[in-house]
Coordinates of C-alpha atoms in Angstrom, one line a residue:
M1 CA 100.8 0.2 55.6
Q2 CA 97.6 -0.6 57.4
E3 CA 96.2 -4.1 56.8
V4 CA 92.9 -4.0 54.8
K5 CA 90.6 -7.0 54.7
P6 CA 89.6 -8.4 51.3
P7 CA 86.2 -7.1 50.0
R8 CA 83.0 -8.9 50.9
E9 CA 81.5 -11.2 48.3
S10 CA 79.4 -9.1 46.0
L11 CA 76.6 -9.7 43.5
V12 CA 78.7 -7.7 41.0
K13 CA 80.9 -9.9 38.9
Y14 CA 84.6 -9.1 39.2
E15 CA 87.7 -10.5 37.5
N16 CA 90.2 -12.5 39.5
P17 CA 92.3 -10.3 41.8
I18 CA 95.6 -9.0 40.5
E19 CA 98.6 -8.9 42.8
V20 CA 100.8 -5.8 42.5
S21 CA 104.1 -5.3 44.2
N22 CA 103.5 -1.7 45.5
A23 CA 101.2 1.3 45.4
N24 CA 103.0 2.8 42.4
D25 CA 102.3 -0.3 40.3
A26 CA 98.7 -0.2 41.6
S27 CA 98.5 3.5 40.4
R28 CA 99.8 2.6 37.0
G29 CA 97.4 -0.3 36.8
L30 CA 94.5 2.0 37.5
Q31 CA 95.6 4.5 34.9
G32 CA 95.8 1.8 32.4
K33 CA 92.4 0.5 33.2
K34 CA 90.4 3.7 33.7
K35 CA 90.4 7.4 32.9
A36 CA 90.1 10.2 35.4
Q37 CA 87.1 11.6 33.6
L38 CA 84.7 10.0 31.2
S39 CA 84.8 11.2 27.6
P40 CA 81.8 12.8 26.0
L41 CA 79.3 10.5 24.4
E42 CA 80.1 12.0 21.0
S43 CA 83.7 10.7 21.2
K44 CA 82.5 7.1 21.7
P45 CA 84.5 6.2 24.9
N46 CA 85.9 2.8 25.4
T47 CA 83.6 0.3 27.2
E48 CA 86.3 -0.7 29.5
D49 CA 87.0 2.9 30.6
I50 CA 83.3 3.4 31.2
L51 CA 82.9 0.2 33.3
N52 CA 85.9 1.2 35.4
A53 CA 84.5 4.7 35.9
I54 CA 81.0 3.4 36.8
L55 CA 82.3 0.5 39.0
P56 CA 85.8 1.4 40.2
P57 CA 88.3 -1.4 40.9
I58 CA 88.6 -2.7 44.4
E59 CA 92.0 -2.4 46.2
W60 CA 93.1 -4.1 49.5
D61 CA 96.2 -5.2 51.3
H62 CA 96.6 -8.7 52.7
E63 CA 99.6 -10.3 54.3
G64 CA 101.9 -7.6 53.1
K65 CA 100.7 -7.8 49.5
H66 CA 98.6 -5.3 47.5
Y67 CA 95.7 -6.6 45.4
I68 CA 93.4 -5.0 42.7
Q69 CA 90.2 -6.5 41.4
Y70 CA 88.6 -5.0 38.3
V71 CA 84.9 -5.4 37.3
S72 CA 84.3 -8.2 34.8
H73 CA 84.0 -7.1 31.2
V74 CA 82.4 -10.4 30.1
A75 CA 78.9 -9.9 28.6
A76 CA 76.0 -11.5 30.5
T77 CA 73.8 -14.2 29.1
R78 CA 70.1 -14.9 29.8
E79 CA 71.1 -17.6 32.2
D80 CA 73.3 -15.1 34.1
V81 CA 70.3 -12.8 34.6
G82 CA 68.3 -15.7 36.1
N83 CA 71.2 -16.7 38.3
L84 CA 71.5 -13.1 39.5
Q85 CA 67.9 -13.2 40.6
K86 CA 68.3 -16.5 42.3
L87 CA 71.6 -15.4 44.0
L88 CA 69.9 -12.2 45.2
D89 CA 67.1 -14.2 46.8
E90 CA 69.5 -16.6 48.5
R91 CA 71.6 -13.7 49.9
L92 CA 68.5 -11.9 51.2
L93 CA 67.5 -15.1 52.9
A94 CA 70.9 -16.0 54.2
R95 CA 71.6 -12.6 55.7
Q96 CA 68.0 -12.4 57.1
A97 CA 67.0 -9.2 55.4
R98 CA 63.7 -7.7 56.2
E99 CA 61.0 -7.9 53.5
T100 CA 59.5 -4.5 54.4
G101 CA 60.6 -1.3 56.1
I102 CA 64.0 0.1 56.4
C103 CA 66.7 -2.6 56.1
P104 CA 70.4 -1.8 55.5
I105 CA 71.1 -5.4 54.4
R106 CA 68.3 -5.4 51.7
E107 CA 69.4 -2.0 50.6
E108 CA 73.1 -3.2 50.2
L109 CA 72.1 -6.3 48.3
L110 CA 69.7 -4.5 46.0
S111 CA 72.4 -1.9 45.3
Q112 CA 74.8 -4.6 44.3
C113 CA 72.2 -6.2 42.1
F114 CA 71.6 -2.8 40.4
D115 CA 75.3 -2.3 39.9
E116 CA 75.5 -5.8 38.3
I117 CA 72.6 -4.9 36.0
I118 CA 74.4 -1.6 35.1
R119 CA 77.5 -3.6 34.3
Q120 CA 75.6 -6.0 32.0
V121 CA 73.8 -3.1 30.2
T122 CA 77.0 -1.1 29.9
I123 CA 78.8 -3.9 28.0
D124 CA 75.9 -4.1 25.5
C125 CA 75.4 -0.3 25.3
P126 CA 77.8 2.1 27.1
E127 CA 75.5 5.1 26.6
R128 CA 72.6 3.3 28.4
G129 CA 75.0 2.3 31.1
L130 CA 75.9 5.9 31.7
L131 CA 72.3 6.9 32.0
L132 CA 71.7 4.1 34.5
M133 CA 74.7 5.3 36.4
R134 CA 73.1 8.8 36.6
V135 CA 69.9 7.2 37.9
R136 CA 71.9 5.2 40.5
D137 CA 73.8 8.2 41.7
E138 CA 70.7 10.3 41.9
L139 CA 69.0 7.6 43.9
K140 CA 71.9 7.4 46.3
M141 CA 71.9 11.2 46.8
T142 CA 68.2 11.1 47.4
I143 CA 68.5 8.3 50.0
A144 CA 71.5 10.1 51.6
A145 CA 69.4 13.3 51.8
Y146 CA 66.5 11.4 53.4
Q147 CA 68.9 9.8 55.8
T148 CA 70.3 13.2 56.8
L149 CA 66.8 14.6 57.2
Y150 CA 65.9 11.6 59.3
N151 CA 68.9 11.9 61.5
S152 CA 68.3 15.6 61.9
S153 CA 64.7 15.0 62.8
V154 CA 65.7 12.3 65.3
T155 CA 68.2 14.6 66.8
F156 CA 65.7 17.4 66.9
G157 CA 63.1 15.1 68.5
M158 CA 65.5 13.9 71.1
R159 CA 66.5 17.5 71.9
K160 CA 62.9 18.5 72.2
Q161 CA 62.2 15.5 74.4
L162 CA 65.1 16.4 76.7
Q163 CA 63.9 20.0 76.9
A164 CA 60.4 18.7 77.7
E165 CA 61.8 16.4 80.3
M166 CA 63.8 19.3 81.8
G167 CA 60.7 21.5 81.7
K168 CA 58.7 18.7 83.2
S169 CA 60.9 18.4 86.2
E170 CA 60.8 22.2 86.7
L171 CA 57.0 22.1 86.4
E172 CA 56.7 19.2 88.8
E173 CA 58.9 21.1 91.3
K174 CA 56.8 24.2 90.8
I175 CA 53.6 22.1 91.3
V176 CA 55.0 20.8 94.6
Q177 CA 55.9 24.4 95.7
L178 CA 52.4 25.6 94.8
E179 CA 50.8 22.6 96.6
Q180 CA 52.8 23.4 99.7
R181 CA 51.8 27.1 99.4
K182 CA 48.2 26.0 98.9
Q183 CA 48.4 23.9 102.0
K184 CA 49.8 26.7 104.1
L185 CA 47.1 29.1 102.8
E186 CA 44.5 26.5 103.6
E187 CA 45.8 26.2 107.1
K188 CA 45.8 29.9 107.4
R189 CA 42.3 30.1 106.1
I190 CA 41.1 27.6 108.6
D191 CA 42.9 29.4 111.4
L192 CA 41.3 32.7 110.4
L193 CA 37.9 31.1 110.2
N194 CA 38.4 29.7 113.7
K195 CA 39.4 33.1 114.9
K196 CA 36.4 34.6 113.2
D197 CA 34.0 32.1 114.8
S198 CA 35.7 32.7 118.2
L199 CA 35.3 36.5 117.8
D200 CA 31.7 36.1 116.6
K201 CA 31.0 34.0 119.6
K202 CA 32.6 36.5 121.9
I203 CA 30.8 39.4 120.3
K204 CA 27.5 37.6 120.6
E205 CA 28.1 36.8 124.2
R206 CA 29.1 40.4 124.9
N207 CA 26.0 41.7 123.1
Q208 CA 23.8 39.4 125.1
I209 CA 25.5 40.6 128.4
E210 CA 25.1 44.2 127.4
E211 CA 21.5 43.6 126.3
Q212 CA 20.8 42.0 129.7
K213 CA 22.5 44.9 131.5
R214 CA 20.4 47.4 129.5
K215 CA 17.2 45.6 130.3
Q216 CA 18.2 45.6 134.0
E217 CA 19.0 49.3 133.9
I218 CA 15.7 50.1 132.1
E219 CA 13.7 48.0 134.7
F220 CA 15.7 49.7 137.5
L221 CA 14.9 53.1 136.1
K222 CA 11.3 52.2 135.7
Y223 CA 11.2 51.0 139.2
Q224 CA 12.8 54.2 140.5
G225 CA 10.4 56.3 138.4
Q226 CA 7.4 54.5 139.8
H227 CA 8.6 54.9 143.4
L228 CA 9.4 58.6 142.7
E229 CA 6.0 59.1 141.2
A230 CA 4.4 57.5 144.2
F231 CA 6.5 59.5 146.6
L232 CA 5.5 62.8 144.9
K233 CA 1.8 61.8 145.1
S234 CA 2.2 61.1 148.8
V235 CA 4.0 64.4 149.5
Q236 CA 1.6 66.7 147.5
P237 CA -1.4 66.6 150.1
E238 CA 0.9 67.4 153.0
L239 CA 2.2 70.4 151.1
K240 CA -1.3 71.7 150.6

């Protein structure tokens, strides 16, 4: 059988541990101390059975021996309540529990304190103890639901963050590609502008040359026209 460490000291009052020879004796001891199911309130169940159902006995193995420890059935006094509050404060301080926010240590100690209060109330009034047990179980289910919701939200947030990180790297890579493409297009634009300026310059120079040629041709034609006109005037008297 696997060795199980003794239970940690609790704020709940328990009787002295009982050593049993084997698991069968432990099972018979449990059957003698508690019932599998609580009896209805109308049947006035035994206080001991209710206590063992609300706060089940603790079992552990140590040095080859099996132990069972049942919750105490001794009624609490006014002094016990004061001692419980004092012990709670001492445990909170000793285990360095946080005063605010989420703190598993504070939650554990307050849960033990609540169980001890339920034990004390159950001894005086079993019906009130059963109601407190329902309140305790409902609180535990609510806390468990919030923990599940919190864990789910954390997982969802981490998944979204990872997706965002993956998307971020893709976007950064795309930005680099676009920057490179922009640089190439800018170089191409500058090259085309240079070619355009060169062509404009060549066209301008060619237009100037052609304009100069046209002027020279026009002047040459005018000069030939003047000489031809003068020649015709000189020839006309001779013809007469």
